[in-house]
Coordinates of C-alpha atoms in Angstrom, one line a residue:
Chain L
X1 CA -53.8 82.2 -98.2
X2 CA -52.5 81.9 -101.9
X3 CA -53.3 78.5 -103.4
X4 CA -49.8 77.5 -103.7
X5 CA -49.0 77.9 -100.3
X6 CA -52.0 75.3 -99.4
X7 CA -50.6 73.3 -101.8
X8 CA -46.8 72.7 -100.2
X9 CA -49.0 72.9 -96.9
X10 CA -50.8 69.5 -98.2
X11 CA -48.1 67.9 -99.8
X12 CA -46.3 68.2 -96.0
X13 CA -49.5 66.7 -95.0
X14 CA -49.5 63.9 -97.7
X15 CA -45.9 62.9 -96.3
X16 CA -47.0 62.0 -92.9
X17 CA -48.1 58.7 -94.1
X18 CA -44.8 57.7 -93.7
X19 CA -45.3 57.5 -90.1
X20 CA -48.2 54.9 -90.5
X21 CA -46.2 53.0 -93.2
X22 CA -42.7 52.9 -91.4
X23 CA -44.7 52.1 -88.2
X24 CA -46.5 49.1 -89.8
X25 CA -43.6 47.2 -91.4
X26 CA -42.0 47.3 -88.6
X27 CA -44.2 45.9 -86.7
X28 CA -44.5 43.2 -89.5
X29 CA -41.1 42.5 -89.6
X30 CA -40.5 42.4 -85.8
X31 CA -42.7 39.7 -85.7
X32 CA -41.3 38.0 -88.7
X33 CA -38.0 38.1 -86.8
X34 CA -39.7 37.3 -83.2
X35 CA -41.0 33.6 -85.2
X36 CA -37.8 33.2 -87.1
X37 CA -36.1 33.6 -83.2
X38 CA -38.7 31.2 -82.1
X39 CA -38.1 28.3 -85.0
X40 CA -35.8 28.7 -87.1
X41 CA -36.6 26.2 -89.7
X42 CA -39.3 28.2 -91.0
X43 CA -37.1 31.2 -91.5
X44 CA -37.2 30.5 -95.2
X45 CA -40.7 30.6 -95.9
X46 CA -41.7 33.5 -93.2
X47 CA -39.2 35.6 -95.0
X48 CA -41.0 35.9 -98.6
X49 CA -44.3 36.3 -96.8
X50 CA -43.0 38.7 -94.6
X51 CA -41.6 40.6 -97.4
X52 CA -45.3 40.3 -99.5
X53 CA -46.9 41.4 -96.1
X54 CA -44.1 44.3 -96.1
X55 CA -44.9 45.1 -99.8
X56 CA -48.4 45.2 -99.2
X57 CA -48.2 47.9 -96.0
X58 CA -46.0 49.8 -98.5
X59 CA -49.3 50.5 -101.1
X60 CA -50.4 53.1 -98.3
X61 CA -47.4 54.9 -98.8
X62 CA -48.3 54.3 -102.3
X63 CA -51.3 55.8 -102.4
X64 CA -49.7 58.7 -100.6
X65 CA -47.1 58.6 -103.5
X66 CA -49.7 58.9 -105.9
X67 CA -51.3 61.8 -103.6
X68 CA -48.3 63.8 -103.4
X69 CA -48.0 64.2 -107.1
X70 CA -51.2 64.8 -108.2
X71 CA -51.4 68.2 -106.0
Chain M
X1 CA -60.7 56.6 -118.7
X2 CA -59.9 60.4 -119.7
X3 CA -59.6 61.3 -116.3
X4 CA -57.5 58.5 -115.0
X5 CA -55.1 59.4 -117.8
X6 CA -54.7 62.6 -117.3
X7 CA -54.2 61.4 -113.3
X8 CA -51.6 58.6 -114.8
X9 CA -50.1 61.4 -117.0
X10 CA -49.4 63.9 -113.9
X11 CA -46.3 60.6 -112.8
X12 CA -45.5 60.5 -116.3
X13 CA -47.4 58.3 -117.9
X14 CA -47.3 58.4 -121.7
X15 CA -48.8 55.6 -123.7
X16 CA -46.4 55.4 -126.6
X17 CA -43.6 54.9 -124.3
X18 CA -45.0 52.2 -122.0
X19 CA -45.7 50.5 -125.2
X20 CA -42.1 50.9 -126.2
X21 CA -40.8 49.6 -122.9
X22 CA -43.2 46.7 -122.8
X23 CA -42.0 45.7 -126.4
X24 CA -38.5 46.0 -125.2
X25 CA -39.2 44.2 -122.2
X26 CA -40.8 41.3 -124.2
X27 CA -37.1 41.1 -126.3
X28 CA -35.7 40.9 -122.8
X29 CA -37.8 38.4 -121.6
X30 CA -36.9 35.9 -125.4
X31 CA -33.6 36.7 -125.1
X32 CA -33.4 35.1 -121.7
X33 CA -35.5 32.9 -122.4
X34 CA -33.9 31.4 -125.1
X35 CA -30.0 32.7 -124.5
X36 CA -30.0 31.8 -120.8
X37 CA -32.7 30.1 -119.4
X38 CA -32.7 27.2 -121.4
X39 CA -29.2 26.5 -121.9
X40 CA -29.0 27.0 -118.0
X41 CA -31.5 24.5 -117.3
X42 CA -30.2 21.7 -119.8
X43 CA -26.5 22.1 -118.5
X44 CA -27.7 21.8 -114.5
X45 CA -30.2 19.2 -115.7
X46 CA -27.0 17.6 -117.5
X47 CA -25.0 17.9 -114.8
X48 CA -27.5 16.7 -112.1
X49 CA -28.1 13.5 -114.1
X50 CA -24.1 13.0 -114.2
X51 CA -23.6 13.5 -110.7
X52 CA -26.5 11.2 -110.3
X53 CA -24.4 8.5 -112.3
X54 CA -21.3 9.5 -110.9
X55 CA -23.3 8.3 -107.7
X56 CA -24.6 5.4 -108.8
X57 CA -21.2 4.2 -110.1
X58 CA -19.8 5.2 -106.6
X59 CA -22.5 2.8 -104.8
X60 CA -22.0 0.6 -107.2
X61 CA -18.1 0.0 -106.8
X62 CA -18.4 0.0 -103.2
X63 CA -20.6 -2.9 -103.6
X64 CA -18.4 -4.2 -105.9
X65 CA -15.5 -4.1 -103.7
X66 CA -17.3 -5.4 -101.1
X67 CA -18.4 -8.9 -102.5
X68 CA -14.7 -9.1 -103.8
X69 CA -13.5 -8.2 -100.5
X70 CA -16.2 -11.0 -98.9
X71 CA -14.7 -13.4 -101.8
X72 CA -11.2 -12.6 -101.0
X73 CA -12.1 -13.6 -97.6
X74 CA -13.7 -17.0 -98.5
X75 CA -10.4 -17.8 -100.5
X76 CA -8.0 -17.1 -97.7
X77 CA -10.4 -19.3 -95.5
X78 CA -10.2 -22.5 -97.7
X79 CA -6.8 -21.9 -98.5
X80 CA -5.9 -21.9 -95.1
X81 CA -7.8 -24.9 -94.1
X82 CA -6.3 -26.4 -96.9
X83 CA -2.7 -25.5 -95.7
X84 CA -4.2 -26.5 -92.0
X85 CA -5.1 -30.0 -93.9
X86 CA -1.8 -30.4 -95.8
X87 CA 0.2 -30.1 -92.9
X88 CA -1.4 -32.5 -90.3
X89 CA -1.7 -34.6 -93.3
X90 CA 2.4 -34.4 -93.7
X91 CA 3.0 -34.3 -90.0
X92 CA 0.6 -37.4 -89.6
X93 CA 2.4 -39.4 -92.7
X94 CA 6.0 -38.0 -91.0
X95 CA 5.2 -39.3 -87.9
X96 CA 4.2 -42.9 -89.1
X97 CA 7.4 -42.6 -91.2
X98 CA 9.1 -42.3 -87.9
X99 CA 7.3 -44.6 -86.1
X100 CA 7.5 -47.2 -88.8
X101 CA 11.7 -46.7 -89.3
X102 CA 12.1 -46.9 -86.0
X103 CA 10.9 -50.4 -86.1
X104 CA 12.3 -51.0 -89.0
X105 CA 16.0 -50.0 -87.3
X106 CA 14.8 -51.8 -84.2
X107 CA 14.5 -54.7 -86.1
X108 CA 17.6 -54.5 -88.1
X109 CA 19.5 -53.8 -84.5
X110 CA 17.7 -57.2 -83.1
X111 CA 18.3 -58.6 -86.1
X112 CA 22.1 -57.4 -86.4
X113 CA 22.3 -58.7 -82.2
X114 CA 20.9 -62.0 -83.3
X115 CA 22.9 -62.4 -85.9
X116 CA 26.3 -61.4 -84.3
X117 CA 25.7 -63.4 -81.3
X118 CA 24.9 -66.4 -83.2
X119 CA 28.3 -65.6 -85.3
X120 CA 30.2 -65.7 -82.2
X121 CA 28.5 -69.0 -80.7
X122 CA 29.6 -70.4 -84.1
X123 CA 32.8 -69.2 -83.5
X124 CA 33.4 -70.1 -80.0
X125 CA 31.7 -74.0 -80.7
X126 CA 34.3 -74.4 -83.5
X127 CA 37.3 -73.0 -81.7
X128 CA 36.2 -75.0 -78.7
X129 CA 35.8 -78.0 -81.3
X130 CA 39.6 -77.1 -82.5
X131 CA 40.8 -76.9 -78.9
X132 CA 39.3 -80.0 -77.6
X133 CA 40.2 -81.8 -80.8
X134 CA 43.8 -80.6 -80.2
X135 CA 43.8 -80.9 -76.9
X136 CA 42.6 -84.6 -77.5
X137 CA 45.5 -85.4 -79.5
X138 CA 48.0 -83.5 -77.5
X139 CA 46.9 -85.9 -74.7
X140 CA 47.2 -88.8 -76.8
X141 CA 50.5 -87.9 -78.2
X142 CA 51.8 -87.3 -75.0
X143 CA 50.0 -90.2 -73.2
X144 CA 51.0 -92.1 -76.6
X145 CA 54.8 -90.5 -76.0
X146 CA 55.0 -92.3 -72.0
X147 CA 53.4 -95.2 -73.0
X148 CA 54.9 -95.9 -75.8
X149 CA 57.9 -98.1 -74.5
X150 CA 55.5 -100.6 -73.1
X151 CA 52.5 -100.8 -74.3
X152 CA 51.6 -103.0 -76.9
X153 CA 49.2 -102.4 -80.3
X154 CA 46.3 -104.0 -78.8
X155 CA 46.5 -101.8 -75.5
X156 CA 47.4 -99.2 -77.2
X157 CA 44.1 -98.8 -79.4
X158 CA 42.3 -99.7 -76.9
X159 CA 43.6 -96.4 -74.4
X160 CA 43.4 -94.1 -77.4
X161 CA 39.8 -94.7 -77.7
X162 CA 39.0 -94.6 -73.7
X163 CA 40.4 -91.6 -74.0
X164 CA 38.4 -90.1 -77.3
X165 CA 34.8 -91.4 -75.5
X166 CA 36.2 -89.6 -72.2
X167 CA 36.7 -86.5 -73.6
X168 CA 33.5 -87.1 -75.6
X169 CA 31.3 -87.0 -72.4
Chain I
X1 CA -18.8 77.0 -99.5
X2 CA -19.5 75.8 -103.6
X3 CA -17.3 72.9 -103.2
X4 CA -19.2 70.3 -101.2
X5 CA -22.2 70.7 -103.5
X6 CA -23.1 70.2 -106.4
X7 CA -26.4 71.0 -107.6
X8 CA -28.2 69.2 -110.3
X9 CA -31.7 69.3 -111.8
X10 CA -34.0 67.1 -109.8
X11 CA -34.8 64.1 -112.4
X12 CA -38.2 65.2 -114.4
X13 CA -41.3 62.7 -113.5
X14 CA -42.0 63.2 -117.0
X15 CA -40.4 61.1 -120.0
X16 CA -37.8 62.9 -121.4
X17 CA -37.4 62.2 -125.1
X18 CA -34.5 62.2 -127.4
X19 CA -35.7 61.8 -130.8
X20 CA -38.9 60.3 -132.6
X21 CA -39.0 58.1 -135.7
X22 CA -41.9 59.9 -137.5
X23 CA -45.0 60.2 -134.8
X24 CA -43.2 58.1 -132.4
X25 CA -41.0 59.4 -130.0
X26 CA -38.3 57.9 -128.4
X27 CA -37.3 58.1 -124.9
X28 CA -34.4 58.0 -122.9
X29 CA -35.6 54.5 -120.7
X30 CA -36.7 53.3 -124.1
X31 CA -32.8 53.9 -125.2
X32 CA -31.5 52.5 -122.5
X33 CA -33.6 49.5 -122.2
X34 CA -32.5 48.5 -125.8
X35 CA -29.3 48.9 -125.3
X36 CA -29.8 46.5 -122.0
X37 CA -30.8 44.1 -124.6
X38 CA -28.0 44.7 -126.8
X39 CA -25.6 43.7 -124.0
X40 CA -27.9 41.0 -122.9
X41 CA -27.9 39.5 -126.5
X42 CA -24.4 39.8 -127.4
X43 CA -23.1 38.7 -123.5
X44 CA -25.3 35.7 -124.0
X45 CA -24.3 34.7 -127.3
X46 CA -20.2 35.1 -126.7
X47 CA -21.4 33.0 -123.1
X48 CA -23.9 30.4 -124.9
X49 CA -20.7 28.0 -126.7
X50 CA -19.2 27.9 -122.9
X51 CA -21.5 26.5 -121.3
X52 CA -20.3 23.4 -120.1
X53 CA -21.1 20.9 -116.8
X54 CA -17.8 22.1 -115.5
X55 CA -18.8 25.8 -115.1
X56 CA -16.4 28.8 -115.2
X57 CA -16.8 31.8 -113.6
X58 CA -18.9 33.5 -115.5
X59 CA -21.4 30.6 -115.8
X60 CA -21.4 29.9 -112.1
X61 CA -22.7 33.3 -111.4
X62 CA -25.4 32.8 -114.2
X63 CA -26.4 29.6 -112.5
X64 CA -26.2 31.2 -109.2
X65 CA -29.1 34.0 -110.4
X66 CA -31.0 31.1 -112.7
X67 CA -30.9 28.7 -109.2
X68 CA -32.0 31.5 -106.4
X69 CA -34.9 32.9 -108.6
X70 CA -35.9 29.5 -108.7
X71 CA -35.9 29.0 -105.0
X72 CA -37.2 31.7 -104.4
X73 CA -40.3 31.1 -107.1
X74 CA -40.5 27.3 -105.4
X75 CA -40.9 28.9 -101.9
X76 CA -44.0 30.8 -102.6
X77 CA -45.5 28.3 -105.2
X78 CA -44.2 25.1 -102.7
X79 CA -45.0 22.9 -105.7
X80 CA -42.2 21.9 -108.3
X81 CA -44.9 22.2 -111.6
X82 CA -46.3 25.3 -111.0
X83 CA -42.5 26.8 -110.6
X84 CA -41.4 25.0 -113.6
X85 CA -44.2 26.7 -115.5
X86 CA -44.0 30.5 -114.3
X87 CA -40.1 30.1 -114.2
X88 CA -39.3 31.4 -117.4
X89 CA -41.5 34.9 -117.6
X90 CA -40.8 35.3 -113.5
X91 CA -37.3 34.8 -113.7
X92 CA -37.3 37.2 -116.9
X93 CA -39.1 39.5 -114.8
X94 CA -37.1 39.1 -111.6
X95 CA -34.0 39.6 -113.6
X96 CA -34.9 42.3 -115.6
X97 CA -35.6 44.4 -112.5
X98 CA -33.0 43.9 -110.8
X99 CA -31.1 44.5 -113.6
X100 CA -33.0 47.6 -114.4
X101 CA -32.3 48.8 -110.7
X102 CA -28.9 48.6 -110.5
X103 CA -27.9 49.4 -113.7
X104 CA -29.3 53.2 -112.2
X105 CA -26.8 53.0 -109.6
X106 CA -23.8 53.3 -112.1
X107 CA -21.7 56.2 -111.4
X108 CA -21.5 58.9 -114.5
X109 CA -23.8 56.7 -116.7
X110 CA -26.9 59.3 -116.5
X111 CA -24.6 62.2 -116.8
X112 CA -23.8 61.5 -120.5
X113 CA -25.9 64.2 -122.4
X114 CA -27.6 64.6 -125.4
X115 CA -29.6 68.0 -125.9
X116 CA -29.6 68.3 -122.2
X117 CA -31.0 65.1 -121.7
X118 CA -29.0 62.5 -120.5
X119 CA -29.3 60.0 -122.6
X120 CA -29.7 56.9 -120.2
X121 CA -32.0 56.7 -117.3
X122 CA -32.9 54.1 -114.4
X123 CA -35.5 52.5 -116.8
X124 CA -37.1 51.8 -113.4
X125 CA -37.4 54.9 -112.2
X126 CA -39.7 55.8 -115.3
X127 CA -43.4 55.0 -114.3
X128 CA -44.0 54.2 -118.2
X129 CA -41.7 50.6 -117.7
X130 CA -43.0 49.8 -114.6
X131 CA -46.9 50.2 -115.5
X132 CA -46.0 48.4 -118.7
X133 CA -44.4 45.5 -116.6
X134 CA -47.3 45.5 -113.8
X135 CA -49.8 45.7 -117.0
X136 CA -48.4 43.2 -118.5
X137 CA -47.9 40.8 -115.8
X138 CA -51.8 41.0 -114.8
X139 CA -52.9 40.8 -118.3
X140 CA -50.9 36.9 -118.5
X141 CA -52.3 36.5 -115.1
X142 CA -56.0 37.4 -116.6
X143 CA -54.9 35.1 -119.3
X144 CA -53.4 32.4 -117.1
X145 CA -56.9 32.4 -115.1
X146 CA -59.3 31.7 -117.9
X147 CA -57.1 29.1 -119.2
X148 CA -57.2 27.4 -116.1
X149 CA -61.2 28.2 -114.8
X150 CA -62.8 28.8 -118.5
X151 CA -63.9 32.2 -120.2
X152 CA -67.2 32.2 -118.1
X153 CA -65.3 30.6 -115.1
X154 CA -62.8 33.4 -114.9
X155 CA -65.7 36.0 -115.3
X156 CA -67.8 34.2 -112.2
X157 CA -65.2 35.3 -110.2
X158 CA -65.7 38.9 -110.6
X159 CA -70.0 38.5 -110.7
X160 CA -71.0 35.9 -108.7
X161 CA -74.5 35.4 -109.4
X162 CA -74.3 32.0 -109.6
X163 CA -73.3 32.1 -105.9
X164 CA -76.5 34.4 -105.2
X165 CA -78.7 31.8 -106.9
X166 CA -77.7 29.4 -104.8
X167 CA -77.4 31.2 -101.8
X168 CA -81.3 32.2 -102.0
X169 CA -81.8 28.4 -102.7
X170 CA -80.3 27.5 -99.4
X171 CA -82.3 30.1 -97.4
X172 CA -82.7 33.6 -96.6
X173 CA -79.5 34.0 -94.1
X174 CA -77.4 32.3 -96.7
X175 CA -78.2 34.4 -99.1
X176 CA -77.4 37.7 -97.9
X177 CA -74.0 36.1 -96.9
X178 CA -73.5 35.8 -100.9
X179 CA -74.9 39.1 -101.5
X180 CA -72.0 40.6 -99.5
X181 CA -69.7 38.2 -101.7
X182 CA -71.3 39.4 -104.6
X183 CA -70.8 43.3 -103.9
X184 CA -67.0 42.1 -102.5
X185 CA -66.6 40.3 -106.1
X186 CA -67.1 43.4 -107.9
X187 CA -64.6 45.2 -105.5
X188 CA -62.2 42.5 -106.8
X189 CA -62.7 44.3 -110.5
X190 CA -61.3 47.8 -108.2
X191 CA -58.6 45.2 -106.8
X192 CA -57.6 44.0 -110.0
X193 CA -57.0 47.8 -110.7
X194 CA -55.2 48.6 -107.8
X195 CA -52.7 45.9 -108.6
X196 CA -51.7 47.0 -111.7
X197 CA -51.3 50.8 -109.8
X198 CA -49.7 49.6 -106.5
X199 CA -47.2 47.2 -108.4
X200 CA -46.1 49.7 -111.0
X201 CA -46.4 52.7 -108.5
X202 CA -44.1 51.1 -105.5
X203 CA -41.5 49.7 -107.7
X204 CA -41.3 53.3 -109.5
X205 CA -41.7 54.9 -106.2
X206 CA -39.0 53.7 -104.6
X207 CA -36.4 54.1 -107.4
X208 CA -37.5 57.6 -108.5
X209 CA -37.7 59.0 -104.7
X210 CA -34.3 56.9 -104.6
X211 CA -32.7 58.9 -107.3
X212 CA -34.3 62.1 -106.2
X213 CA -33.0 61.8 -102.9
X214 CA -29.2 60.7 -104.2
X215 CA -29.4 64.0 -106.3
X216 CA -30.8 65.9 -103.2
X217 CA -27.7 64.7 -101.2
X218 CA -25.4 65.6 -103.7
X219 CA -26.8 69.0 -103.7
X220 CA -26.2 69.3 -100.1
X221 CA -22.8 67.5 -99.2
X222 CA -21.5 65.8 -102.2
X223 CA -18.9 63.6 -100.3
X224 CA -19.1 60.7 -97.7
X225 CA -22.9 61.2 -97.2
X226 CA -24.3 60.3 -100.3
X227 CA -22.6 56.5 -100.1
X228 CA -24.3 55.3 -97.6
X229 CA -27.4 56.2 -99.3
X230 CA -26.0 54.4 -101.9
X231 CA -25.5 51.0 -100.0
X232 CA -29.4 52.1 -99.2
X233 CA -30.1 52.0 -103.1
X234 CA -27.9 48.7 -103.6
X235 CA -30.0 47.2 -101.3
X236 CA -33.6 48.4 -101.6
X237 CA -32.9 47.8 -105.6
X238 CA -32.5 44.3 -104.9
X239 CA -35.5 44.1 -102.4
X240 CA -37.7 45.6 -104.7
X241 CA -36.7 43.0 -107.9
X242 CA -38.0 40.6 -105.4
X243 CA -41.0 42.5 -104.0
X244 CA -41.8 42.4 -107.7
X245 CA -41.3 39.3 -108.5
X246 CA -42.4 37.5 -105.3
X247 CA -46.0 39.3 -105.9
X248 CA -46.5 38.3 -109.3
X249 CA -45.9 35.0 -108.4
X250 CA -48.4 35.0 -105.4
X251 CA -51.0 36.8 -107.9
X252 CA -50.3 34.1 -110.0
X253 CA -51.3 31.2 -107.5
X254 CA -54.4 33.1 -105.9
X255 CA -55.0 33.1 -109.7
X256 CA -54.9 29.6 -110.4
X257 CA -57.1 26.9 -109.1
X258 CA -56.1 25.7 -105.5
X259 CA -53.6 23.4 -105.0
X260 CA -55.5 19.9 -104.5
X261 CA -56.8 19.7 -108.1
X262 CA -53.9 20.9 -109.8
X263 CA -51.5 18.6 -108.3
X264 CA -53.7 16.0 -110.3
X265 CA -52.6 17.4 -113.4
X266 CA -49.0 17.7 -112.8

């Protein structure tokens, strides 16, 4: 196998983080949403740290960014 | 610190430019600072204070108008005792009035009564006086008239004054 | 089949530069971010005599941005002083990005050329201004810290000896407990890294792969398609101004000392 070739084949690879990544905010933010139905009030504050907790699930994809490129 | 540039440098990273940006970024940040921020803050910070006032002024009338109101109230009440007073007062001095002219006609009427009765006793002693008197000497004339032929002075004066005590009793 | 697509260059990862004044070179971000400034200044200064407590229109969208990035800095901070005293290089920084992000989403801008190179560019989607912004914002943090702790207070944080000591002092269990906090200390010196790459790296992430993507749609089916991966943009440029922002400011208050003896001082 040429060396090029393995490269494309691991930068295929590199993008299946997504799955982890789109499957964890998700999950973040359907819970956000479940304790914003729950009580409302808090809806404010849950949101911001929902979004840091979103932001931070997102540095995986990140590093898989980062990965990507430097193949 | 070679190899992570070289890593940095395979996204683009070039050190000259981040430096630009950051500089830029800086004249961005003073601009705002000083062109927006500021500015912003003392003319909501302004306006906050004047609504604040505004507020104040608000309470402050409404307690104003209040007490007036409350004052206005206290007014109408003495007045209206007042009015209350002045007319029982009137209606108690009109009543006496009444009271006290109606004697006072009362006793004019009596007194008028009194007064015309005791006119008309006058009247009717002296006309009785008159009649008697005249009928006195109507009697005597005419008793005087038939006895006249013979009848002498001395009878004569003597009759005359039978007669008068008579019709004295 | 040629007139549904049109195909254009996928945007180079590298900085593109225009011209240099002697060794150094100019860039197209560089470019565009001064001329941001330019319109900033000048929009500001024709806006600055208006400003009145009966606002106009203009001035009631300025207060609008100015009150929700302060909102949104008092719900993470939940305390009025601290807000007050990040508001000005947050808000900057909040602004700025946004800014940055949509300004990228301006039909035709990026196809004015110069040389071949378009003059402006997303300065977003350039990982040289978002490293410089995530740099930049963990260096004040850095600096924010040992102003608040001291020099050596700010450095215990990272080599925690002093916890060791006293951890050896208290008995042999204890201290192994604060020999793992000592070797997770140092880790912090690998976290303070990773902040300055996962800041700078999502933000340019997202509006690189964002352009990348708009050009690959273009390429494919130039009409009706690519809008809604515009609304996409409009959005996700917003979100990640606030992604941005909303991290720096809860950097800023693991940074700081906790809440109970700060409140004394404000």
């Amino acid at each position: 196998m040429e060396i090029e070739s393995a490269r494309l084949i691991a930068k295929g690879m590199a993008i299946l983080a997504m799955v982890g990544t789109a499957a964890g905010e998700g999950y973040i933010i359907g819970k956000a949403m479940e304790a914003i139905g729950r009580n409302p009030d808090v809806g404010d504050s849950l949101f911001t740290k929902m979004i840091v907790g979103v932001a931070m699930c997102e540095s995986t994809a990140i590093y898989a960014f980062v990965a990507f490129f430097l193949m | 610190m070679e190899g992570l540039l070289a890593i940095l440098s395979k996204v683009g990273f070039d050190w000259q430019v981040a430096f630009a940006n950051l500089v830029n970024f800086l004249i961005i940040f003073f601009i705002l600072k000083h062109l927006a921020f500021k500015p912003l803050q003392k003319v909501i910070e302004k306006r906050k204070s004047e609504i604040q006032a505004g507020l104040d002024d608000t309470a402050l009338a409404k307690t104003n108008l209040l007490t007036a109101e409350q004052k206005k109230e206290e007014i109408l009440m003495i007045a209206r005792q007042e009015a209350n007073d002045i007319i029982a007062k009137a209606k108690e001095t009109g009543d006496s009035l009444v009271v006290k002219k109606t004697e006072e006609a009362q006793l004019e009427y009596n007194k008028i009564i009194t007064d015309g009765k005791k006119k008309s006793q006058k009247e009717f002693e002296r006309m009785e006086r008159e009649v008697r008197g005249q009928a006195a000497s109507l009697i005597v004339a005419s008793v005087e008239k038939i006895l006249n032929e013979d009848l002498d002075e001395k009878q004569d004066k003597k009759l005359r004054e039978r007669a008068l005590d008579m019709m004295r009793q | 089949m040629e007139w549904f697509q049109f195909k254009r260059a996928i945007p180079s990862i590298q900085p593109d530069f225009i011209f240099s004044i002697g060794s150094f070179q100019i860039s197209n971000t560089t470019l565009y971010l001064f001329a941001i400034a330019l319109f900033l200044f000048v929009g500001l200064l024709i806006m600055r005599p208006k400003l009145s407590t009966l606002p106009g229109k203009g001035q009631l969208m300025l207060e609008m941005m100015y009150e929700g990035v302060l909102g949104l800095i008092m719900q993470i901070t939940a305390s009025e002083y601290h807000a007050k005293k990040v508001f000005h290089i947050l808000g900057a920084l909040f602004l700025f990005i946004g800014f940055a992000n949509f300004s990228g989403l301006i039909p035709g801008l990026t196809s004015i050329t110069y040389d071949g190179i378009s003059i402006f560019r997303t300065p977003t989607a350039d990982f040289n201004t978002t490293f410089a912004l995530a740099f930049g914002s963990v260096i004040v943090l850095h600096i924010v810290s040992i102003g608040d702790w001291g020099f050596f207070g700010h450095l215990g944080k990272f080599f925690k000896f002093k916890e060791v000591f006293q951890g050896f002092k208290q008995g042999i269990g204890a201290g192994f407990m604060s020999l793992i906090d000592f070797f997770l200390g140092l880790l912090d010196i690998v976290g303070e890294l990773a902040k300055i790459v996962s800041l700078s790296l999502r933000l340019f992430g997202n509006m690189y792969a964002g352009e990348v993507l708009m050009v690959i749609l273009i390429g494919s089916l130039a009409y009706a398609v690519p809008s809604l991966w515009f609304a996409m943009s409009m959005l996700s440029a917003l979100v990640q101004a606030i992604v941005f922002g909303s991290l720096v400011t809860v950097f800023y208050m693991l940074a700081i000392k906790s809440d109970s003896s700060s409140e004394k001082r404000a």
